[in-house]
């Protein structure tokens, strides 16, 4: 049985951010630039960490995984959008749409768990510095990454299986630049109550638990820092958390922005524009935040670039 026979649909149509033909070249140039910056910036972070032995620590191990996740997160949505603008073809196959929607869920979940793992790493480094190397060993770091990947993958596959049971009618237009899971479910003409409950339940758990872990870690970190007698010691301890905190605020701030936007407005275009802030902006900004606020990263990037250009 084909997908078309099971669901009553062979393809969806992504309406994008704007249907104004004069605006398409600008959007193409903007998103192409943002995508290239995302890939090159995060790739530089990964190469700098892997090439500098001083950065082979748990904090930078998690950071390199976050950079890889950012590349994948952006790659699931932006290239298809660019192809659609360039070819003036808004269609995406049923299988492609499902894959894209579930990939977005998976990499968003990975980002959640990685930020929580990084918060725990900072908590151990500041609150239990003498036991840091014992607690944050390579086995635990590897286990945290594998567990994050496994949970995110199971979440994505569960949503995919639940969408496969839905039937779609004639309105196949998604008012978005990618296949957002909630928007796809809205197009179904069969009962979607279970799907909607599953989305809210799993998003609340898989988004709420890591966020709670981050908040608890920073409550303990701040209380530990406030007990440091010297102002210089307090600044030094807190400065190691600066980059991570900035990434956390950017990721969760934009996520809450999308949620609030979709809750208060009935205009799908505004929700689509707000989603850009969540899916495209954090992966672009993270390399700048991680490198500009971190002296070790700046040093590693300089050495990497110097070696690259000196050999060329």
PDB file of N, CA and C in Angstrom, residues 184-268:
ATOM      1  N   UNK A 184       0.961  20.315  10.355  1.00  0.00           N
ATOM      2  CA  UNK A 184       0.615  19.130   9.555  1.00  0.00           C
ATOM      3  C   UNK A 184      -0.621  18.454  10.148  1.00  0.00           C
ATOM      4  N   UNK A 185      -0.638  18.310  11.464  1.00  0.00           N
ATOM      5  CA  UNK A 185      -1.767  17.666  12.147  1.00  0.00           C
ATOM      6  C   UNK A 185      -3.065  18.446  11.932  1.00  0.00           C
ATOM      7  N   UNK A 186      -2.971  19.783  11.868  1.00  0.00           N
ATOM      8  CA  UNK A 186      -4.155  20.623  11.654  1.00  0.00           C
ATOM      9  C   UNK A 186      -4.828  20.339  10.309  1.00  0.00           C
ATOM     10  N   UNK A 187      -4.048  19.852   9.334  1.00  0.00           N
ATOM     11  CA  UNK A 187      -4.586  19.589   7.994  1.00  0.00           C
ATOM     12  C   UNK A 187      -5.332  18.265   7.891  1.00  0.00           C
ATOM     13  N   UNK A 188      -5.185  17.405   8.886  1.00  0.00           N
ATOM     14  CA  UNK A 188      -5.821  16.078   8.841  1.00  0.00           C
ATOM     15  C   UNK A 188      -7.331  16.191   8.994  1.00  0.00           C
ATOM     16  N   UNK A 189      -8.053  15.325   8.281  1.00  0.00           N
ATOM     17  CA  UNK A 189      -9.512  15.336   8.402  1.00  0.00           C
ATOM     18  C   UNK A 189      -9.997  14.175   9.252  1.00  0.00           C
ATOM     19  N   UNK A 190      -9.061  13.384   9.813  1.00  0.00           N
ATOM     20  CA  UNK A 190      -9.435  12.347  10.780  1.00  0.00           C
ATOM     21  C   UNK A 190      -9.209  12.901  12.188  1.00  0.00           C
ATOM     22  N   UNK A 191      -9.581  12.143  13.201  1.00  0.00           N
ATOM     23  CA  UNK A 191      -9.485  12.595  14.596  1.00  0.00           C
ATOM     24  C   UNK A 191      -8.013  12.756  15.009  1.00  0.00           C
ATOM     25  N   UNK A 192      -7.665  13.948  15.478  1.00  0.00           N
ATOM     26  CA  UNK A 192      -6.264  14.249  15.822  1.00  0.00           C
ATOM     27  C   UNK A 192      -6.070  14.488  17.319  1.00  0.00           C
ATOM     28  N   UNK A 193      -7.059  14.138  18.132  1.00  0.00           N
ATOM     29  CA  UNK A 193      -6.984  14.400  19.576  1.00  0.00           C
ATOM     30  C   UNK A 193      -5.775  13.719  20.213  1.00  0.00           C
ATOM     31  N   UNK A 194      -5.561  12.449  19.864  1.00  0.00           N
ATOM     32  CA  UNK A 194      -4.435  11.693  20.436  1.00  0.00           C
ATOM     33  C   UNK A 194      -3.105  12.323  20.033  1.00  0.00           C
ATOM     34  N   UNK A 195      -3.002  12.741  18.754  1.00  0.00           N
ATOM     35  CA  UNK A 195      -1.785  13.392  18.269  1.00  0.00           C
ATOM     36  C   UNK A 195      -1.499  14.684  19.024  1.00  0.00           C
ATOM     37  N   UNK A 196      -2.542  15.494  19.213  1.00  0.00           N
ATOM     38  CA  UNK A 196      -2.393  16.775  19.902  1.00  0.00           C
ATOM     39  C   UNK A 196      -1.969  16.576  21.355  1.00  0.00           C
ATOM     40  N   UNK A 197      -2.605  15.607  22.021  1.00  0.00           N
ATOM     41  CA  UNK A 197      -2.244  15.304  23.419  1.00  0.00           C
ATOM     42  C   UNK A 197      -0.793  14.837  23.494  1.00  0.00           C
ATOM     43  N   UNK A 198      -0.404  13.979  22.549  1.00  0.00           N
ATOM     44  CA  UNK A 198       0.966  13.446  22.524  1.00  0.00           C
ATOM     45  C   UNK A 198       1.992  14.561  22.332  1.00  0.00           C
ATOM     46  N   UNK A 199       1.702  15.501  21.423  1.00  0.00           N
ATOM     47  CA  UNK A 199       2.618  16.624  21.181  1.00  0.00           C
ATOM     48  C   UNK A 199       2.808  17.442  22.451  1.00  0.00           C
ATOM     49  N   UNK A 200       1.698  17.841  23.079  1.00  0.00           N
ATOM     50  CA  UNK A 200       1.785  18.684  24.279  1.00  0.00           C
ATOM     51  C   UNK A 200       2.425  17.932  25.451  1.00  0.00           C
ATOM     52  N   UNK A 201       2.100  16.649  25.589  1.00  0.00           N
ATOM     53  CA  UNK A 201       2.630  15.852  26.691  1.00  0.00           C
ATOM     54  C   UNK A 201       4.139  15.653  26.567  1.00  0.00           C
ATOM     55  N   UNK A 202       4.569  15.166  25.385  1.00  0.00           N
ATOM     56  CA  UNK A 202       5.996  14.895  25.188  1.00  0.00           C
ATOM     57  C   UNK A 202       6.825  16.174  25.142  1.00  0.00           C
ATOM     58  N   UNK A 203       6.273  17.244  24.552  1.00  0.00           N
ATOM     59  CA  UNK A 203       6.997  18.520  24.513  1.00  0.00           C
ATOM     60  C   UNK A 203       7.166  19.075  25.922  1.00  0.00           C
ATOM     61  N   UNK A 204       6.118  18.931  26.739  1.00  0.00           N
ATOM     62  CA  UNK A 204       6.187  19.403  28.125  1.00  0.00           C
ATOM     63  C   UNK A 204       7.216  18.626  28.930  1.00  0.00           C
ATOM     64  N   UNK A 205       7.243  17.296  28.739  1.00  0.00           N
ATOM     65  CA  UNK A 205       8.182  16.450  29.489  1.00  0.00           C
ATOM     66  C   UNK A 205       9.607  16.624  28.979  1.00  0.00           C
ATOM     67  N   UNK A 206       9.793  16.457  27.647  1.00  0.00           N
ATOM     68  CA  UNK A 206      11.139  16.486  27.071  1.00  0.00           C
ATOM     69  C   UNK A 206      11.722  17.895  26.986  1.00  0.00           C
ATOM     70  N   UNK A 207      10.855  18.911  27.076  1.00  0.00           N
ATOM     71  CA  UNK A 207      11.343  20.284  27.139  1.00  0.00           C
ATOM     72  C   UNK A 207      11.436  20.769  28.572  1.00  0.00           C
ATOM     73  N   UNK A 208      10.456  20.348  29.404  1.00  0.00           N
ATOM     74  CA  UNK A 208      10.393  20.820  30.785  1.00  0.00           C
ATOM     75  C   UNK A 208      11.440  20.226  31.697  1.00  0.00           C
ATOM     76  N   UNK A 209      11.705  18.914  31.566  1.00  0.00           N
ATOM     77  CA  UNK A 209      12.676  18.241  32.442  1.00  0.00           C
ATOM     78  C   UNK A 209      14.090  18.799  32.249  1.00  0.00           C
ATOM     79  N   UNK A 210      14.601  18.918  31.003  1.00  0.00           N
ATOM     80  CA  UNK A 210      15.928  19.539  30.829  1.00  0.00           C
ATOM     81  C   UNK A 210      15.982  20.977  31.340  1.00  0.00           C
ATOM     82  N   UNK A 211      14.912  21.751  31.096  1.00  0.00           N
ATOM     83  CA  UNK A 211      14.877  23.143  31.569  1.00  0.00           C
ATOM     84  C   UNK A 211      14.915  23.194  33.089  1.00  0.00           C
ATOM     85  N   UNK A 212      14.181  22.297  33.730  1.00  0.00           N
ATOM     86  CA  UNK A 212      14.182  22.222  35.193  1.00  0.00           C
ATOM     87  C   UNK A 212      15.573  21.852  35.713  1.00  0.00           C
ATOM     88  N   UNK A 213      16.235  20.927  35.010  1.00  0.00           N
ATOM     89  CA  UNK A 213      17.597  20.526  35.388  1.00  0.00           C
ATOM     90  C   UNK A 213      18.563  21.707  35.269  1.00  0.00           C
ATOM     91  N   UNK A 214      18.403  22.512  34.214  1.00  0.00           N
ATOM     92  CA  UNK A 214      19.252  23.702  34.015  1.00  0.00           C
ATOM     93  C   UNK A 214      19.020  24.709  35.144  1.00  0.00           C
ATOM     94  N   UNK A 215      17.745  24.965  35.471  1.00  0.00           N
ATOM     95  CA  UNK A 215      17.401  25.925  36.532  1.00  0.00           C
ATOM     96  C   UNK A 215      17.966  25.468  37.876  1.00  0.00           C
ATOM     97  N   UNK A 216      17.786  24.174  38.212  1.00  0.00           N
ATOM     98  CA  UNK A 216      18.299  23.627  39.482  1.00  0.00           C
ATOM     99  C   UNK A 216      19.823  23.723  39.540  1.00  0.00           C
ATOM    100  N   UNK A 217      20.483  23.415  38.425  1.00  0.00           N
ATOM    101  CA  UNK A 217      21.951  23.496  38.369  1.00  0.00           C
ATOM    102  C   UNK A 217      22.430  24.915  38.640  1.00  0.00           C
ATOM    103  N   UNK A 218      21.765  25.900  38.036  1.00  0.00           N
ATOM    104  CA  UNK A 218      22.201  27.290  38.200  1.00  0.00           C
ATOM    105  C   UNK A 218      21.828  27.881  39.559  1.00  0.00           C
ATOM    106  N   UNK A 219      20.778  27.366  40.183  1.00  0.00           N
ATOM    107  CA  UNK A 219      20.465  27.787  41.559  1.00  0.00           C
ATOM    108  C   UNK A 219      21.613  27.370  42.487  1.00  0.00           C
ATOM    109  N   UNK A 220      22.082  26.121  42.309  1.00  0.00           N
ATOM    110  CA  UNK A 220      23.190  25.615  43.115  1.00  0.00           C
ATOM    111  C   UNK A 220      24.497  26.322  42.768  1.00  0.00           C
ATOM    112  N   UNK A 221      24.693  26.617  41.471  1.00  0.00           N
ATOM    113  CA  UNK A 221      25.913  27.316  41.030  1.00  0.00           C
ATOM    114  C   UNK A 221      25.971  28.719  41.638  1.00  0.00           C
ATOM    115  N   UNK A 222      24.861  29.450  41.548  1.00  0.00           N
ATOM    116  CA  UNK A 222      24.816  30.827  42.068  1.00  0.00           C
ATOM    117  C   UNK A 222      25.019  30.847  43.580  1.00  0.00           C
ATOM    118  N   UNK A 223      24.366  29.911  44.301  1.00  0.00           N
ATOM    119  CA  UNK A 223      24.535  29.864  45.761  1.00  0.00           C
ATOM    120  C   UNK A 223      25.972  29.525  46.140  1.00  0.00           C
ATOM    121  N   UNK A 224      26.634  28.697  45.313  1.00  0.00           N
ATOM    122  CA  UNK A 224      28.037  28.342  45.562  1.00  0.00           C
ATOM    123  C   UNK A 224      28.964  29.521  45.258  1.00  0.00           C
ATOM    124  N   UNK A 225      28.672  30.255  44.177  1.00  0.00           N
ATOM    125  CA  UNK A 225      29.495  31.409  43.792  1.00  0.00           C
ATOM    126  C   UNK A 225      29.391  32.525  44.831  1.00  0.00           C
ATOM    127  N   UNK A 226      28.190  32.728  45.365  1.00  0.00           N
ATOM    128  CA  UNK A 226      27.982  33.794  46.358  1.00  0.00           C
ATOM    129  C   UNK A 226      28.745  33.553  47.651  1.00  0.00           C
ATOM    130  N   UNK A 227      29.177  32.302  47.874  1.00  0.00           N
ATOM    131  CA  UNK A 227      29.957  31.997  49.079  1.00  0.00           C
ATOM    132  C   UNK A 227      31.448  32.249  48.887  1.00  0.00           C
ATOM    133  N   UNK A 228      31.855  32.543  47.630  1.00  0.00           N
ATOM    134  CA  UNK A 228      33.272  32.845  47.364  1.00  0.00           C
ATOM    135  C   UNK A 228      33.590  34.229  47.945  1.00  0.00           C
ATOM    136  N   UNK A 229      34.623  34.346  48.789  1.00  0.00           N
ATOM    137  CA  UNK A 229      34.885  35.625  49.487  1.00  0.00           C
ATOM    138  C   UNK A 229      35.315  36.785  48.587  1.00  0.00           C
ATOM    139  N   UNK A 230      36.133  36.503  47.564  1.00  0.00           N
ATOM    140  CA  UNK A 230      36.659  37.598  46.734  1.00  0.00           C
ATOM    141  C   UNK A 230      35.787  37.846  45.508  1.00  0.00           C
ATOM    142  N   UNK A 231      35.701  39.122  45.113  1.00  0.00           N
ATOM    143  CA  UNK A 231      34.919  39.504  43.920  1.00  0.00           C
ATOM    144  C   UNK A 231      35.551  38.925  42.661  1.00  0.00           C
ATOM    145  N   UNK A 232      36.896  38.882  42.642  1.00  0.00           N
ATOM    146  CA  UNK A 232      37.619  38.318  41.494  1.00  0.00           C
ATOM    147  C   UNK A 232      37.324  36.846  41.312  1.00  0.00           C
ATOM    148  N   UNK A 233      37.258  36.115  42.434  1.00  0.00           N
ATOM    149  CA  UNK A 233      36.947  34.681  42.392  1.00  0.00           C
ATOM    150  C   UNK A 233      35.541  34.429  41.919  1.00  0.00           C
ATOM    151  N   UNK A 234      34.602  35.286  42.362  1.00  0.00           N
ATOM    152  CA  UNK A 234      33.204  35.168  41.941  1.00  0.00           C
ATOM    153  C   UNK A 234      33.075  35.391  40.443  1.00  0.00           C
ATOM    154  N   UNK A 235      33.761  36.429  39.948  1.00  0.00           N
ATOM    155  CA  UNK A 235      33.693  36.751  38.516  1.00  0.00           C
ATOM    156  C   UNK A 235      34.289  35.622  37.680  1.00  0.00           C
ATOM    157  N   UNK A 236      35.433  35.083  38.136  1.00  0.00           N
ATOM    158  CA  UNK A 236      36.111  34.010  37.400  1.00  0.00           C
ATOM    159  C   UNK A 236      35.229  32.761  37.324  1.00  0.00           C
ATOM    160  N   UNK A 237      34.578  32.430  38.447  1.00  0.00           N
ATOM    161  CA  UNK A 237      33.708  31.246  38.489  1.00  0.00           C
ATOM    162  C   UNK A 237      32.491  31.429  37.585  1.00  0.00           C
ATOM    163  N   UNK A 238      31.880  32.608  37.654  1.00  0.00           N
ATOM    164  CA  UNK A 238      30.664  32.848  36.877  1.00  0.00           C
ATOM    165  C   UNK A 238      30.959  33.029  35.390  1.00  0.00           C
ATOM    166  N   UNK A 239      32.163  33.513  35.065  1.00  0.00           N
ATOM    167  CA  UNK A 239      32.512  33.740  33.650  1.00  0.00           C
ATOM    168  C   UNK A 239      32.572  32.441  32.857  1.00  0.00           C
ATOM    169  N   UNK A 240      32.836  31.316  33.562  1.00  0.00           N
ATOM    170  CA  UNK A 240      32.877  30.021  32.868  1.00  0.00           C
ATOM    171  C   UNK A 240      31.483  29.578  32.427  1.00  0.00           C
ATOM    172  N   UNK A 241      30.444  30.216  32.999  1.00  0.00           N
ATOM    173  CA  UNK A 241      29.055  29.865  32.652  1.00  0.00           C
ATOM    174  C   UNK A 241      28.444  30.835  31.644  1.00  0.00           C
ATOM    175  N   UNK A 242      29.152  31.939  31.351  1.00  0.00           N
ATOM    176  CA  UNK A 242      28.590  33.008  30.522  1.00  0.00           C
ATOM    177  C   UNK A 242      28.091  32.556  29.164  1.00  0.00           C
ATOM    178  N   UNK A 243      28.929  31.801  28.448  1.00  0.00           N
ATOM    179  CA  UNK A 243      28.558  31.347  27.095  1.00  0.00           C
ATOM    180  C   UNK A 243      27.349  30.428  27.138  1.00  0.00           C
ATOM    181  N   UNK A 244      27.374  29.481  28.079  1.00  0.00           N
ATOM    182  CA  UNK A 244      26.278  28.523  28.191  1.00  0.00           C
ATOM    183  C   UNK A 244      24.969  29.219  28.534  1.00  0.00           C
ATOM    184  N   UNK A 245      25.012  30.152  29.466  1.00  0.00           N
ATOM    185  CA  UNK A 245      23.813  30.888  29.855  1.00  0.00           C
ATOM    186  C   UNK A 245      23.231  31.667  28.679  1.00  0.00           C
ATOM    187  N   UNK A 246      24.112  32.275  27.883  1.00  0.00           N
ATOM    188  CA  UNK A 246      23.667  33.043  26.712  1.00  0.00           C
ATOM    189  C   UNK A 246      22.948  32.140  25.706  1.00  0.00           C
ATOM    190  N   UNK A 247      23.515  30.943  25.467  1.00  0.00           N
ATOM    191  CA  UNK A 247      22.908  29.981  24.537  1.00  0.00           C
ATOM    192  C   UNK A 247      21.558  29.502  25.071  1.00  0.00           C
ATOM    193  N   UNK A 248      21.494  29.247  26.394  1.00  0.00           N
ATOM    194  CA  UNK A 248      20.245  28.802  27.032  1.00  0.00           C
ATOM    195  C   UNK A 248      19.151  29.863  26.877  1.00  0.00           C
ATOM    196  N   UNK A 249      19.487  31.118  27.167  1.00  0.00           N
ATOM    197  CA  UNK A 249      18.508  32.205  27.052  1.00  0.00           C
ATOM    198  C   UNK A 249      18.039  32.377  25.605  1.00  0.00           C
ATOM    199  N   UNK A 250      18.974  32.239  24.657  1.00  0.00           N
ATOM    200  CA  UNK A 250      18.620  32.381  23.240  1.00  0.00           C
ATOM    201  C   UNK A 250      17.695  31.253  22.803  1.00  0.00           C
ATOM    202  N   UNK A 251      18.026  30.016  23.166  1.00  0.00           N
ATOM    203  CA  UNK A 251      17.248  28.848  22.733  1.00  0.00           C
ATOM    204  C   UNK A 251      15.856  28.843  23.354  1.00  0.00           C
ATOM    205  N   UNK A 252      15.797  28.948  24.681  1.00  0.00           N
ATOM    206  CA  UNK A 252      14.500  28.886  25.360  1.00  0.00           C
ATOM    207  C   UNK A 252      13.698  30.175  25.181  1.00  0.00           C
ATOM    208  N   UNK A 253      14.395  31.295  25.058  1.00  0.00           N
ATOM    209  CA  UNK A 253      13.711  32.574  24.829  1.00  0.00           C
ATOM    210  C   UNK A 253      12.970  32.583  23.507  1.00  0.00           C
ATOM    211  N   UNK A 254      13.643  32.110  22.450  1.00  0.00           N
ATOM    212  CA  UNK A 254      13.004  32.054  21.128  1.00  0.00           C
ATOM    213  C   UNK A 254      11.901  30.984  21.101  1.00  0.00           C
ATOM    214  N   UNK A 255      12.112  29.864  21.825  1.00  0.00           N
ATOM    215  CA  UNK A 255      11.102  28.802  21.877  1.00  0.00           C
ATOM    216  C   UNK A 255       9.821  29.308  22.540  1.00  0.00           C
ATOM    217  N   UNK A 256       9.977  30.015  23.662  1.00  0.00           N
ATOM    218  CA  UNK A 256       8.809  30.581  24.348  1.00  0.00           C
ATOM    219  C   UNK A 256       8.160  31.670  23.490  1.00  0.00           C
ATOM    220  N   UNK A 257       8.973  32.394  22.741  1.00  0.00           N
ATOM    221  CA  UNK A 257       8.456  33.425  21.840  1.00  0.00           C
ATOM    222  C   UNK A 257       7.543  32.834  20.779  1.00  0.00           C
ATOM    223  N   UNK A 258       7.948  31.701  20.213  1.00  0.00           N
ATOM    224  CA  UNK A 258       7.130  31.000  19.204  1.00  0.00           C
ATOM    225  C   UNK A 258       5.838  30.501  19.836  1.00  0.00           C
ATOM    226  N   UNK A 259       5.951  29.929  21.040  1.00  0.00           N
ATOM    227  CA  UNK A 259       4.767  29.396  21.729  1.00  0.00           C
ATOM    228  C   UNK A 259       3.752  30.506  22.027  1.00  0.00           C
ATOM    229  N   UNK A 260       4.236  31.630  22.551  1.00  0.00           N
ATOM    230  CA  UNK A 260       3.360  32.765  22.875  1.00  0.00           C
ATOM    231  C   UNK A 260       2.740  33.337  21.606  1.00  0.00           C
ATOM    232  N   UNK A 261       3.575  33.446  20.535  1.00  0.00           N
ATOM    233  CA  UNK A 261       3.089  33.980  19.263  1.00  0.00           C
ATOM    234  C   UNK A 261       1.958  33.125  18.695  1.00  0.00           C
ATOM    235  N   UNK A 262       2.128  31.800  18.752  1.00  0.00           N
ATOM    236  CA  UNK A 262       1.096  30.898  18.224  1.00  0.00           C
ATOM    237  C   UNK A 262      -0.150  30.890  19.098  1.00  0.00           C
ATOM    238  N   UNK A 263       0.012  31.206  20.391  1.00  0.00           N
ATOM    239  CA  UNK A 263      -1.123  31.203  21.317  1.00  0.00           C
ATOM    240  C   UNK A 263      -1.971  32.467  21.201  1.00  0.00           C
ATOM    241  N   UNK A 264      -1.306  33.609  20.948  1.00  0.00           N
ATOM    242  CA  UNK A 264      -2.042  34.891  20.962  1.00  0.00           C
ATOM    243  C   UNK A 264      -2.492  35.370  19.582  1.00  0.00           C
ATOM    244  N   UNK A 265      -1.873  34.819  18.523  1.00  0.00           N
ATOM    245  CA  UNK A 265      -2.262  35.270  17.185  1.00  0.00           C
ATOM    246  C   UNK A 265      -2.867  34.138  16.367  1.00  0.00           C
ATOM    247  N   UNK A 266      -3.812  34.468  15.522  1.00  0.00           N
ATOM    248  CA  UNK A 266      -4.432  33.490  14.621  1.00  0.00           C
ATOM    249  C   UNK A 266      -3.843  33.596  13.211  1.00  0.00           C
ATOM    250  N   UNK A 267      -2.860  34.520  13.062  1.00  0.00           N
ATOM    251  CA  UNK A 267      -2.226  34.686  11.752  1.00  0.00           C
ATOM    252  C   UNK A 267      -1.056  33.724  11.632  1.00  0.00           C
ATOM    253  N   UNK A 268      -1.205  32.740  10.760  1.00  0.00           N
ATOM    254  CA  UNK A 268      -0.181  31.705  10.604  1.00  0.00           C
ATOM    255  C   UNK A 268       1.145  32.266  10.125  1.00  0.00           C
TER     256      UNK A 268
END
